[in-house]
Structure formats: C-alpha cells, structure tokens
Amino acid sequence: MGRLFIEHLGGLRLYSCASCETMLTNRAELVSTRFTGATGRAFLFDRVVNLTFSDVQDRVMLTGRHMVRDVSCRCCDAKLGWVYEFATEDNQKYKEGRVILERALIKESDGFEEKPPPPYRSKRHRTE
Amino acid sequence: MRFNTERVHTLSALLMCPRDSLRSAARWSGKGRESRKKLMNQLQSFVPASVMLPPHRLQSLLHQAIDLQRDRCPYHNSRPETEAHSRVSLLTDHVCTSRQFPCKTHQVLSAHSDEVLFCRFSHDGSKLATGSKDPVINIWAVKPDLSLIVLRTLEGHTYGVSFIEWSPDDQHIAACGPEESSELWIWDVGKGALRCKMSQSPEDSLTIVAFHSDGKRLVVGGTRGQFYHCDLDGNVLDSWEGVRVRCLACLHDNKSVIAADVHDRVRLYNFDDLTDTDLIKEDHPIMSLRVSTDDRLILMNIFERGVHVWDIKDRVLVRRLQGITQSYYVIHSCFGGPSSQYVASGSEDNQVYVWHWTRELPIAVLAGHSRTINCVDWNPVVPSMVASASDDGTVRVWLPEAVGGGGQAG
C-alpha cells in the first residue's frame, strides 16, 4: 500500500494511538469522561480521525441497546474503542456519531498553539 | 486659418519646389496604379466595412477558424508557436485524436523493488527522479528516442522516499520520507552523492520540501509543526512556529511560500518580512498541492473529493475535476502540456486520469498499472511524455501511440 493519508486535528492537548502514535483527536473534542470500556475507563469524543470501522453490531450496554461499530487505528489496526451509530433510547441520542476511545489504548501528549488558530467548529450540545 | 498650420507649411513648401524634385518631396509616385492603391489603403480605415471590404479579410477569417478549431481540440498537445497557421489544412475540421496524445505505455521501468511512491521530472525535462519504499531514489535519463535508462541510484534513506523536488538548476534534489522521517536529504545529482542531510531533532517529521526560485534556499516542513527555511547546506535560516504543514510550493518571486496546513487552509508565507496572508480555505483535507508555472493556478488533491483547481490571484475555485478514487493514500497530480492546459493525477483504481483543466470529466483514462498510482508527472519540456509511479513497484512512461518502439528497462 502506498503512503497512507494521515489526518491531523491539531490542538493543545493531543490523543494518539498507544501502539503507533498516530494522532486521533484532541482535548477540545472531548465530550465526556464517564464511560467504561473493556480495558477500563473510556472517553467520548466528538470527532476522531484516522480510524477504520468494523461492521455494525447490535450491543446491549448499561445505558440501553445501541448499534455500534468497533474502531481501530488506520495505521496499525490496533483496537481503540467504538463509535455509536444509533441509540434506541432518546436520552442516549447525543452519543450518535461520536467515538469512544478507551483510555488504556490511547496516549496523551502536548500539542502547541497554532497560528492562526484552527477555525472554530460549533458542535452539537454536550451533556456530561 | 489656424487649422493644421504644419500642413499649410508643407503645402507651401511644395508650391516652391522645383518640378523635378516635386514628386519625391511630396512622396507621390505620380498618376497611376501605385499611388491609387496607396491612397485606397489610407482611406480604407475611414470607410465602413459594408462599403469597402477590409484588407486581408479572408485571411483573418481563416486564421480565426484555425484558432477556434485548435481551442476546441481536446487532445491538442503542441506548442502554438511551432505551428504556423499556414501549415494547418482547412479541408476538414482539425481535431487531434487520442492517438497523438500520451495514452500508451511506452516503457515500464522496474528498477525499484518495492512500491514507488513518487516521481518528478527535472525542469529541463532531461531526467526523471523516482522515489520508493525500497528505499532508493533512481535518477533516469531521457534519451533522444524518448526511452529512459537509469543514470544514478541514490541509496541511504531510512524510511522510504515519499517526496522529491528538483532544484531550479536541476543540479540538486531534495528528498523527504514519510511521517516517521525527521531528516531532509539533499543530493547532488551530477556527482550522485549526498550533499547534506538536514536534521534538527529526532522528534521532527519532515515530509514536504520546496525550493525557492534562486535555488539557494528551500523550505521544509511537516504535520508535527516543523516549518523551516534553510539553505542548501542544511543550515536553518528561519523557523516559523505554529504551523502544521502538509504541502509546500514556492512562487517565482523568490520570497512567497505557499503552504497548506492540516486545517485545510492554504496560506502565503513570506520569510523575508515574516508576513503571512490567507489564500484559500478548503472544506476537506488537502493531500497534495502544485502550482502552475505561471503562478496563476493551484492544483490540489482533496481527500475523498477529487482534484480542485483554484485561481491564486482571484482566490476562487475554478474547477473540480472528477473521476479519481482517493480515500486511503496520498496521491499526487500535475499540470502538463505546452501551456499547462492539462492535469493528470494518479488514483486508487490503478488508472491515470487526464483532464483538460477547463472540463470536469477526464479526456483520457490510462490503464496498465496493477495497483494504486501514487504520483503522476508530466515532462515539462516534452509535452508528449507522462510518467506514473505505482504501488506495483513500477513506473510507466506514457507516450502517444504514434511514437514507435517501446520495451522494458531494468
């Protein structure tokens, strides 16, 4: 395969794949820290890049039934978490389109201030 | 009588003139055809076209017809200067067929042992540099019969060669690796030896480079935030903070640097007076960028969105060229043809796409490679030659069908 195109979101505090350090997302995209995955604590992010998605699976979680896809790193295929495609219950709809990354599978590092600052992107409402 | 006193003086002088020299003084060849013709030519510009036919009218109409046919010809690939109007026949409408356009594999270059990530012709069109994952750079010479042979092999890169740029005088090439690579390699092509290896920090990621038009300085950068301005010996002259650089190009004014960043912005940077200006904002990631030779157009491969052509001066998206597949790999495209009127790009469906930049749909789709085509370059001096570098480990040289010969080169 040729040279994989690797996206980058920039930001002041970056989250990358623990195995290959490919940039995934940043602190500004963090929606909630109150999630749990197979390896322990997990975070919900609004926008994550450099992922590959599995087929849709039906899963029953603590918060109800959801349709999810597992996500892995585009570069090294390490498992990272999952993305919510569809939530059956109304009060869980805020998760749709957002990605869970398990804390043990990602690495946090410092970014830097970019000039000019990245353009502002308004998000759907956040709920903790 | 104050009107045109000069004329009055000339006429009075003629009144005084002796008979023999009168005609030469008045510049009149005497009663006859010659002087009448001259008079008619002078009057013609004052007489409306419906009364008297303008001079050379038929000839100018025929020239217009030739120019129109040339403009409408989709495969027209020769320089207008070398084509005198008198050599075009009007017995039938002029249209080049695709047979005269580069569309047939003339040669398959298989010197590389792994995926070929990049290819770029020198400015004088006499050489082709190809970079691969193997990780070697091959410099090929273009022979007079338009076949290519290996001139030099440059070894030593650690991570593979994913980008090569020729210096304006074609004496040096600057080469970068992929994201893991923190070094810039500057090679002397004539000697086939490394001139210098620039490396500031092992944490750096230097993936893209561009030479200034004076050939003495270059800019290099990457998505981890490095953006250096340095000289040919690798000395960093300036470092621009805060930019995650994806693509670079230098304009011919020797000071403007065009840089695309990870936030889909294209901005103009000036290292002389340290100013920067906004140019273009795209909505999707910019994978690669090229500027036309007249500094007027920018060509960008946009991730999953085709190839965009922007006008730099007016900052307007002029064309979205469609047809290619690019949703995984970095793909490079190029301008081509005598007046940069063509655009060619690689694609993930193993084909080379060629467009006339004014039309969205491709005019030629060249098949032959068996895997993704990472990079396409058009010979700037030989408008009939196109090279494409692919993951199948080969570089194909495309020429018009009309050119004879062909074969393999090791």
Coordinates of C-alpha atoms in Angstrom, one line a residue:
Chain A
M1 CA 0.0 0.0 0.0
G2 CA 1.2 3.5 -0.8
R3 CA 1.6 6.3 1.7
L4 CA -1.5 6.3 3.9
F5 CA -3.0 9.7 4.2
I6 CA -3.0 10.6 7.9
E7 CA -5.3 13.4 9.1
H8 CA -4.5 15.7 11.9
L9 CA -6.8 17.8 14.0
G10 CA -4.1 20.0 15.8
G11 CA -5.0 21.2 19.3
L12 CA -3.2 21.9 22.6
R13 CA -3.6 18.5 24.1
L14 CA -3.4 15.6 21.7
Y15 CA -4.6 12.0 22.0
S16 CA -2.8 9.4 19.8
C17 CA -2.8 5.6 19.3
A18 CA -0.8 3.9 22.0
S19 CA 0.8 1.5 19.6
C20 CA 1.9 3.7 16.7
E21 CA 1.3 7.3 17.9
T22 CA -1.0 8.3 15.1
M23 CA -2.9 11.3 16.0
L24 CA -6.5 10.6 16.8
T25 CA -8.2 13.6 18.5
N26 CA -7.6 16.4 20.9
R27 CA -8.9 17.7 24.3
A28 CA -11.3 20.2 22.5
E29 CA -13.3 17.2 21.1
L30 CA -13.8 15.6 24.5
V31 CA -17.4 15.3 25.4
S32 CA -17.5 13.1 28.5
T33 CA -15.1 11.1 30.6
R34 CA -17.8 9.0 32.3
F35 CA -17.6 5.8 30.2
T36 CA -16.3 2.4 30.7
G37 CA -14.8 0.0 28.1
A38 CA -13.3 -3.5 28.2
T39 CA -10.0 -2.2 29.5
G40 CA -11.4 0.3 32.0
R41 CA -12.1 4.0 31.7
A42 CA -13.1 5.4 28.3
F43 CA -13.8 8.8 26.9
L44 CA -16.4 10.0 24.5
F45 CA -15.1 12.3 21.7
D46 CA -17.0 14.3 19.1
R47 CA -14.6 14.0 16.2
V48 CA -11.8 11.4 15.8
V49 CA -9.6 10.9 12.7
N50 CA -7.5 8.1 11.3
L51 CA -9.9 5.3 12.2
T52 CA -11.2 2.2 10.4
F53 CA -14.6 1.0 11.2
S54 CA -16.0 -2.5 11.5
D55 CA -19.4 -3.7 10.5
V56 CA -22.4 -2.5 12.6
Q57 CA -23.1 -4.6 15.6
D58 CA -26.1 -4.6 18.0
R59 CA -25.0 -4.3 21.6
V60 CA -26.8 -4.0 24.8
M61 CA -24.9 -1.8 27.2
L62 CA -25.6 -0.4 30.7
T63 CA -27.4 2.6 29.1
G64 CA -29.5 0.5 26.7
R65 CA -29.4 -1.0 23.3
H66 CA -27.1 0.6 20.8
M67 CA -25.8 -0.1 17.2
V68 CA -22.1 0.4 17.3
R69 CA -19.0 -0.2 15.1
D70 CA -15.7 -1.1 16.6
V71 CA -12.9 1.3 15.6
S72 CA -9.3 0.6 15.1
C73 CA -6.2 2.7 14.2
R74 CA -6.0 3.3 10.4
C75 CA -2.2 2.8 10.5
C76 CA -1.6 -0.2 12.8
D77 CA -5.0 -1.7 13.2
A78 CA -4.9 -1.7 17.0
K79 CA -8.3 -1.8 18.6
L80 CA -9.2 1.6 20.1
G81 CA -12.9 1.7 21.0
W82 CA -16.2 2.0 19.2
V83 CA -18.4 4.5 17.5
Y84 CA -22.1 4.9 18.2
E85 CA -24.2 4.7 15.0
F86 CA -27.7 4.5 16.6
A87 CA -29.1 4.7 20.1
T88 CA -32.5 3.2 20.7
E89 CA -33.4 5.4 23.7
D90 CA -34.0 9.1 23.2
N91 CA -31.8 10.3 26.1
Q92 CA -28.9 8.4 24.6
K93 CA -29.1 10.1 21.1
Y94 CA -26.4 12.6 22.0
K95 CA -23.9 9.8 21.5
E96 CA -24.7 9.1 17.9
G97 CA -21.8 9.8 15.6
R98 CA -19.4 10.2 18.5
V99 CA -16.5 7.9 19.3
I100 CA -15.5 6.1 22.5
L101 CA -11.7 5.7 22.9
E102 CA -10.5 3.5 25.8
R103 CA -8.1 5.3 28.0
A104 CA -5.6 2.4 28.2
L105 CA -5.3 2.2 24.4
I106 CA -4.5 5.8 23.7
K107 CA -1.7 8.2 24.7
E108 CA -2.0 11.8 25.7
S109 CA 0.6 14.4 24.7
D110 CA 1.1 18.1 24.3
G111 CA 0.3 19.9 21.1
F112 CA 1.1 23.6 20.6
E113 CA -0.7 26.8 19.8
E114 CA -1.3 27.1 16.1
K115 CA -1.1 30.4 14.3
P116 CA -3.6 31.3 13.1
P117 CA -5.8 29.3 15.4
P118 CA -7.8 26.5 13.9
P119 CA -11.2 27.6 12.7
Y120 CA -14.0 27.3 15.2
R121 CA -16.3 24.4 14.7
S122 CA -19.6 24.5 16.5
K123 CA -20.7 21.2 17.9
R124 CA -24.0 19.7 18.9
H125 CA -24.8 20.3 22.5
R126 CA -22.7 18.5 25.1
T127 CA -24.1 16.7 28.0
E128 CA -21.9 15.2 30.8
Chain B
M1 CA -6.9 79.7 -40.8
R2 CA -5.4 78.2 -37.8
F3 CA -6.2 74.6 -38.6
N4 CA -3.2 72.3 -39.1
T5 CA -0.7 75.1 -39.7
E6 CA 2.0 72.5 -40.2
R7 CA 0.1 71.1 -43.2
V8 CA -0.1 74.6 -44.6
H9 CA 3.6 75.0 -44.3
T10 CA 4.3 71.6 -46.0
L11 CA 2.0 72.5 -48.9
S12 CA 3.5 76.0 -49.3
A13 CA 6.9 74.4 -49.4
L14 CA 5.7 72.1 -52.2
L15 CA 4.5 75.1 -54.1
M16 CA 8.0 76.5 -54.0
C17 CA 9.6 73.2 -55.0
P18 CA 11.2 72.8 -58.4
R19 CA 9.4 70.5 -60.8
D20 CA 11.8 67.5 -60.8
S21 CA 12.0 67.0 -57.1
L22 CA 8.3 67.7 -56.5
R23 CA 7.3 64.1 -56.8
S24 CA 9.9 62.8 -54.4
A25 CA 9.3 65.7 -51.9
A26 CA 5.6 65.0 -51.8
R27 CA 6.1 61.3 -51.8
W28 CA 3.8 60.8 -54.7
S29 CA 4.8 58.4 -57.4
G30 CA 2.7 60.2 -60.0
K31 CA -0.6 59.4 -61.6
G32 CA -1.1 55.7 -61.8
R33 CA -1.9 52.4 -60.1
E34 CA 0.7 52.6 -57.4
S35 CA -0.4 55.8 -55.9
R36 CA -4.1 55.0 -56.2
K37 CA -3.6 51.8 -54.3
K38 CA -1.7 53.6 -51.6
L39 CA -4.5 56.2 -51.4
M40 CA -7.1 53.5 -51.1
N41 CA -5.2 51.8 -48.3
Q42 CA -5.1 55.1 -46.4
L43 CA -8.8 55.7 -47.0
Q44 CA -9.8 52.2 -46.1
S45 CA -9.7 52.7 -42.3
F46 CA -12.3 55.5 -42.6
V47 CA -14.7 53.7 -44.9
P48 CA -17.3 51.3 -43.2
A49 CA -16.8 47.6 -43.9
S50 CA -20.2 47.4 -45.7
V51 CA -19.0 49.8 -48.4
M52 CA -15.4 48.5 -48.8
L53 CA -14.1 45.1 -47.7
P54 CA -11.3 45.5 -45.0
P55 CA -7.9 44.4 -46.2
H56 CA -6.9 40.7 -45.8
R57 CA -10.4 39.9 -44.6
L58 CA -10.4 36.4 -45.9
Q59 CA -7.1 35.6 -44.4
S60 CA -8.0 36.8 -40.9
L61 CA -11.3 34.8 -41.1
L62 CA -9.3 31.7 -42.0
H63 CA -6.9 32.3 -39.1
Q64 CA -9.8 32.7 -36.8
A65 CA -11.2 29.4 -38.0
I66 CA -7.9 27.7 -37.3
D67 CA -7.6 29.2 -33.9
L68 CA -11.2 28.1 -33.0
Q69 CA -10.6 24.5 -34.1
R70 CA -7.4 24.4 -32.1
D71 CA -9.1 25.6 -29.0
R72 CA -11.9 23.1 -29.3
C73 CA -9.5 20.3 -29.9
P74 CA -9.4 18.2 -26.6
Y75 CA -6.1 16.5 -27.3
H76 CA -4.2 19.4 -28.8
N77 CA -0.8 19.0 -27.3
S78 CA 1.7 21.1 -29.4
R79 CA 3.1 24.5 -28.9
P80 CA 1.2 27.3 -30.7
E81 CA 4.5 29.0 -31.7
T82 CA 5.7 25.9 -33.5
E83 CA 2.5 25.6 -35.5
A84 CA 2.3 28.3 -38.2
H85 CA -1.2 29.0 -39.5
S86 CA -0.1 28.2 -43.0
R87 CA 0.6 24.6 -42.0
V88 CA -2.9 23.7 -40.9
S89 CA -5.2 22.4 -43.6
L90 CA -8.8 23.6 -43.6
L91 CA -10.1 20.9 -45.9
T92 CA -11.5 19.2 -42.8
D93 CA -12.0 20.4 -39.2
H94 CA -8.9 20.0 -37.2
V95 CA -9.1 17.6 -34.3
C96 CA -6.3 15.7 -32.7
T97 CA -7.2 12.1 -31.9
S98 CA -6.2 10.4 -28.8
R99 CA -3.6 8.6 -30.8
Q100 CA -1.4 11.7 -30.8
F101 CA -1.9 12.2 -27.0
P102 CA 0.2 10.3 -24.4
C103 CA -2.0 7.3 -23.8
K104 CA 0.0 4.2 -24.4
T105 CA 2.6 2.6 -22.2
H106 CA 5.9 3.1 -24.0
Q107 CA 8.1 1.7 -21.3
V108 CA 7.8 0.0 -17.9
L109 CA 10.6 1.0 -15.5
S110 CA 11.1 -1.8 -13.0
A111 CA 14.3 -0.8 -11.2
H112 CA 12.6 -0.4 -7.9
S113 CA 12.0 -3.4 -5.6
D114 CA 9.1 -2.0 -3.6
E115 CA 6.2 0.4 -4.0
V116 CA 7.2 3.5 -6.0
L117 CA 5.8 6.5 -4.1
F118 CA 6.9 9.5 -6.1
C119 CA 8.2 10.6 -9.5
R120 CA 9.2 14.0 -10.7
F121 CA 10.8 15.2 -14.0
S122 CA 13.7 17.8 -13.8
H123 CA 12.9 21.3 -15.0
D124 CA 14.8 20.8 -18.3
G125 CA 12.9 17.5 -18.9
S126 CA 16.0 15.5 -19.4
K127 CA 15.8 13.4 -16.2
L128 CA 13.2 11.7 -14.0
A129 CA 13.7 11.1 -10.3
T130 CA 11.7 8.3 -8.7
G131 CA 11.5 7.5 -5.0
S132 CA 10.3 4.3 -3.5
K133 CA 9.8 2.4 -0.3
D134 CA 12.8 0.2 -1.1
P135 CA 14.2 2.9 -0.1
V136 CA 16.1 4.2 -3.0
I137 CA 16.0 7.1 -5.4
N138 CA 16.6 6.3 -9.1
I139 CA 17.6 9.1 -11.5
W140 CA 16.7 8.2 -15.0
A141 CA 17.9 10.0 -18.2
V142 CA 15.6 10.7 -21.0
K143 CA 17.3 9.6 -24.2
P144 CA 16.6 11.3 -27.6
D145 CA 14.4 8.4 -28.7
L146 CA 12.3 9.1 -25.6
S147 CA 13.2 6.0 -23.7
L148 CA 14.6 6.1 -20.1
I149 CA 17.6 4.5 -18.6
V150 CA 19.0 4.6 -15.1
L151 CA 21.6 7.3 -14.7
R152 CA 22.2 7.1 -10.9
T153 CA 20.9 5.2 -7.9
L154 CA 20.9 7.2 -4.6
E155 CA 20.8 5.0 -1.5
G156 CA 20.8 5.7 2.1
H157 CA 17.2 6.8 3.0
T158 CA 15.9 5.1 6.1
Y159 CA 12.1 5.3 5.8
G160 CA 11.4 5.3 2.1
V161 CA 11.3 8.3 -0.2
S162 CA 7.9 9.9 -0.5
F163 CA 8.7 13.3 -1.9
I164 CA 11.4 14.6 -4.2
E165 CA 11.9 18.2 -5.5
W166 CA 14.4 19.3 -8.1
S167 CA 16.4 22.5 -7.6
P168 CA 15.6 25.1 -10.2
D169 CA 19.0 24.5 -11.9
D170 CA 18.4 20.7 -11.8
Q171 CA 21.8 20.2 -10.0
H172 CA 20.3 19.0 -6.7
I173 CA 17.3 17.2 -5.5
A174 CA 15.8 17.5 -2.0
A175 CA 14.1 14.3 -0.8
C176 CA 11.8 13.6 2.2
G177 CA 10.5 10.4 3.8
P178 CA 7.1 9.7 5.3
E179 CA 5.8 11.0 8.7
E180 CA 8.4 8.9 10.7
S181 CA 11.3 10.6 9.0
S182 CA 13.0 13.5 10.7
E183 CA 15.6 14.3 8.1
L184 CA 15.8 16.1 4.8
W185 CA 18.2 14.7 2.3
I186 CA 19.8 17.0 -0.3
W187 CA 21.6 15.1 -3.1
D188 CA 24.0 16.4 -5.8
V189 CA 22.7 14.8 -9.0
G190 CA 25.8 15.3 -11.0
K191 CA 28.1 13.6 -8.5
G192 CA 25.4 11.1 -7.4
A193 CA 26.4 11.9 -3.8
L194 CA 24.7 13.3 -0.7
R195 CA 25.3 17.0 -0.4
C196 CA 23.9 17.2 3.1
K197 CA 21.4 15.6 5.5
M198 CA 19.4 18.2 7.4
S199 CA 18.2 17.1 10.8
Q200 CA 17.2 19.3 13.7
S201 CA 15.7 16.9 16.1
P202 CA 14.7 13.2 16.0
E203 CA 11.2 14.2 17.1
D204 CA 10.7 16.2 13.9
S205 CA 8.6 15.0 11.0
L206 CA 9.7 16.4 7.7
T207 CA 7.5 15.3 4.8
I208 CA 7.5 18.1 2.3
V209 CA 10.0 20.4 0.7
A210 CA 10.1 23.2 -1.9
F211 CA 13.0 25.2 -3.4
H212 CA 12.9 29.0 -3.8
S213 CA 13.4 30.1 -7.4
D214 CA 17.0 31.3 -6.7
G215 CA 17.9 27.7 -6.0
K216 CA 19.9 28.7 -2.9
R217 CA 17.2 28.3 -0.2
L218 CA 14.5 25.9 0.5
V219 CA 11.5 25.4 2.8
V220 CA 10.7 22.1 4.5
G221 CA 8.0 21.1 7.0
G222 CA 5.7 18.5 8.3
T223 CA 2.5 17.9 10.3
R224 CA 4.2 17.8 13.7
G225 CA 4.7 21.6 13.4
Q226 CA 8.1 22.0 11.8
F227 CA 8.4 24.7 9.1
Y228 CA 12.0 25.5 8.4
H229 CA 13.6 27.9 5.9
C230 CA 17.1 26.7 5.2
D231 CA 20.0 26.8 2.7
L232 CA 21.4 24.1 0.6
D233 CA 23.8 23.0 3.3
G234 CA 21.1 22.4 5.8
N235 CA 21.6 25.5 7.9
V236 CA 18.3 26.6 9.3
L237 CA 17.8 30.3 8.5
D238 CA 14.3 30.7 10.0
S239 CA 11.8 28.6 11.7
W240 CA 8.1 29.5 11.5
E241 CA 6.3 28.5 14.7
G242 CA 2.7 27.2 15.0
V243 CA 2.0 25.7 11.5
R244 CA 1.3 22.0 10.8
V245 CA 2.5 21.9 7.2
R246 CA 1.0 19.4 4.7
C247 CA 2.1 20.8 1.4
L248 CA 4.6 23.4 0.2
A249 CA 5.3 25.3 -3.0
C250 CA 7.3 28.4 -3.8
L251 CA 6.2 31.1 -6.2
H252 CA 8.7 32.5 -8.8
D253 CA 9.1 35.9 -7.0
N254 CA 11.7 34.2 -4.8
K255 CA 10.1 35.1 -1.5
S256 CA 6.5 33.8 -1.4
V257 CA 5.9 30.4 0.0
I258 CA 2.5 28.7 -0.3
A259 CA 1.7 26.3 2.5
A260 CA -1.3 24.1 3.1
D261 CA -1.9 23.1 6.7
V262 CA -3.8 20.4 8.4
H263 CA -6.8 22.7 8.9
D264 CA -7.4 22.7 5.2
R265 CA -6.1 26.3 4.8
V266 CA -3.7 27.4 2.1
R267 CA -1.7 30.5 3.2
L268 CA 1.1 32.6 1.8
Y269 CA 4.2 32.9 3.9
N270 CA 7.0 35.4 3.4
F271 CA 10.2 34.6 5.3
D272 CA 11.8 37.9 4.3
D273 CA 9.4 40.2 6.1
L274 CA 7.8 37.5 8.2
T275 CA 4.2 38.2 7.0
D276 CA 1.6 35.7 6.2
T277 CA -1.7 36.0 4.3
D278 CA -4.8 33.9 3.9
L279 CA -5.3 32.5 0.4
I280 CA -7.7 29.6 0.3
K281 CA -9.9 27.7 2.7
E282 CA -11.0 24.2 1.7
D283 CA -13.6 22.1 3.5
H284 CA -11.7 18.8 3.3
P285 CA -8.1 17.7 3.9
I286 CA -5.6 18.8 1.3
M287 CA -3.3 15.9 0.4
S288 CA -1.0 17.4 -2.2
L289 CA -0.6 20.7 -4.0
R290 CA 1.1 22.1 -7.1
V291 CA 1.3 25.5 -8.6
S292 CA 1.2 26.1 -12.4
T293 CA 4.4 27.5 -14.0
D294 CA 2.8 30.9 -14.5
D295 CA 1.9 31.1 -10.7
R296 CA -1.7 31.6 -11.6
L297 CA -3.4 28.3 -10.7
I298 CA -3.1 25.9 -7.8
L299 CA -3.9 22.2 -8.2
M300 CA -4.9 20.3 -5.1
N301 CA -5.8 16.7 -4.4
I302 CA -8.5 16.8 -1.8
F303 CA -9.1 13.7 0.3
E304 CA -12.2 11.9 -1.0
R305 CA -13.2 15.0 -3.0
G306 CA -11.4 14.9 -6.3
V307 CA -8.9 17.4 -7.7
H308 CA -9.5 21.1 -7.2
V309 CA -8.1 23.8 -9.4
W310 CA -8.1 27.3 -7.7
D311 CA -7.1 30.6 -9.2
I312 CA -4.5 32.1 -6.8
K313 CA -5.0 35.7 -7.8
D314 CA -8.8 35.7 -7.6
R315 CA -9.0 33.1 -4.8
V316 CA -11.7 31.3 -6.5
L317 CA -12.3 27.6 -7.0
V318 CA -12.3 27.3 -10.8
R319 CA -12.7 23.6 -11.4
R320 CA -13.5 20.4 -9.6
L321 CA -12.0 17.6 -11.7
Q322 CA -13.8 14.4 -11.2
G323 CA -13.2 10.7 -11.7
I324 CA -10.5 9.6 -9.4
T325 CA -10.7 7.4 -6.3
Q326 CA -8.6 8.7 -3.4
S327 CA -9.8 7.7 0.1
Y328 CA -6.8 6.0 1.6
Y329 CA -3.5 7.1 0.1
V330 CA -1.6 10.3 -0.6
I331 CA -2.0 10.9 -4.4
H332 CA 0.0 13.5 -6.3
S333 CA -1.1 15.2 -9.5
C334 CA 0.5 17.6 -12.0
F335 CA -0.1 20.2 -14.7
G336 CA 1.0 19.3 -18.2
G337 CA 1.1 20.3 -21.8
P338 CA 2.8 23.3 -23.5
S339 CA 0.6 25.8 -21.7
S340 CA -0.2 23.8 -18.6
Q341 CA -3.6 23.2 -20.0
Y342 CA -3.8 19.5 -18.9
V343 CA -4.0 18.0 -15.4
A344 CA -3.0 14.4 -14.7
S345 CA -3.5 12.5 -11.5
G346 CA -3.0 9.1 -10.0
S347 CA -5.8 7.2 -8.5
E348 CA -6.6 4.2 -6.3
D349 CA -8.3 2.4 -9.1
N350 CA -4.9 1.8 -10.8
Q351 CA -5.5 4.3 -13.6
V352 CA -4.0 7.6 -14.6
Y353 CA -6.6 10.3 -15.2
V354 CA -6.0 13.2 -17.6
W355 CA -8.2 16.2 -17.8
H356 CA -8.2 19.4 -19.9
W357 CA -8.3 21.8 -17.0
T358 CA -11.5 23.6 -18.3
R359 CA -13.5 20.4 -18.4
E360 CA -14.6 18.4 -15.3
L361 CA -14.7 15.0 -16.9
P362 CA -11.4 13.2 -17.9
I363 CA -10.4 13.2 -21.5
A364 CA -8.2 10.2 -21.1
V365 CA -8.0 7.3 -18.6
L366 CA -4.8 5.3 -18.9
A367 CA -4.9 1.7 -17.7
G368 CA -2.0 -0.6 -17.2
H369 CA -0.8 -0.4 -13.7
S370 CA -2.0 -3.2 -11.4
R371 CA -2.1 -1.2 -8.1
T372 CA -2.7 2.3 -6.8
I373 CA -0.9 5.0 -8.7
N374 CA 0.7 7.3 -6.1
C375 CA 2.1 10.0 -8.3
V376 CA 2.0 11.3 -11.9
D377 CA 4.3 13.8 -13.5
W378 CA 4.3 15.4 -17.0
N379 CA 7.5 16.1 -18.7
P380 CA 7.8 20.0 -18.8
V381 CA 9.8 20.0 -22.0
V382 CA 8.5 17.0 -23.9
P383 CA 4.7 17.5 -23.8
S384 CA 4.1 14.0 -25.1
M385 CA 5.6 12.2 -22.1
V386 CA 3.9 11.4 -18.9
A387 CA 5.3 9.2 -16.1
S388 CA 3.3 7.4 -13.4
A389 CA 4.6 5.8 -10.2
S390 CA 2.6 2.9 -8.6
D391 CA 2.4 0.6 -5.7
D392 CA 3.0 -2.3 -8.2
G393 CA 6.7 -1.3 -8.0
T394 CA 6.9 0.1 -11.5
V395 CA 7.0 3.5 -13.2
R396 CA 5.2 3.6 -16.5
V397 CA 6.2 6.1 -19.2
W398 CA 3.2 7.1 -21.4
L399 CA 3.7 8.4 -25.0
P400 CA 1.4 8.9 -28.0
E401 CA 0.6 5.8 -30.0
A402 CA 2.3 7.4 -33.0
V403 CA 5.7 7.0 -31.4
G404 CA 7.4 3.8 -32.4
G405 CA 9.4 1.4 -30.3
G406 CA 8.9 0.6 -26.6
G407 CA 10.2 -2.0 -24.2
Q408 CA 11.3 -2.7 -20.7
A409 CA 14.1 -1.2 -18.8
G410 CA 15.8 -2.7 -15.8

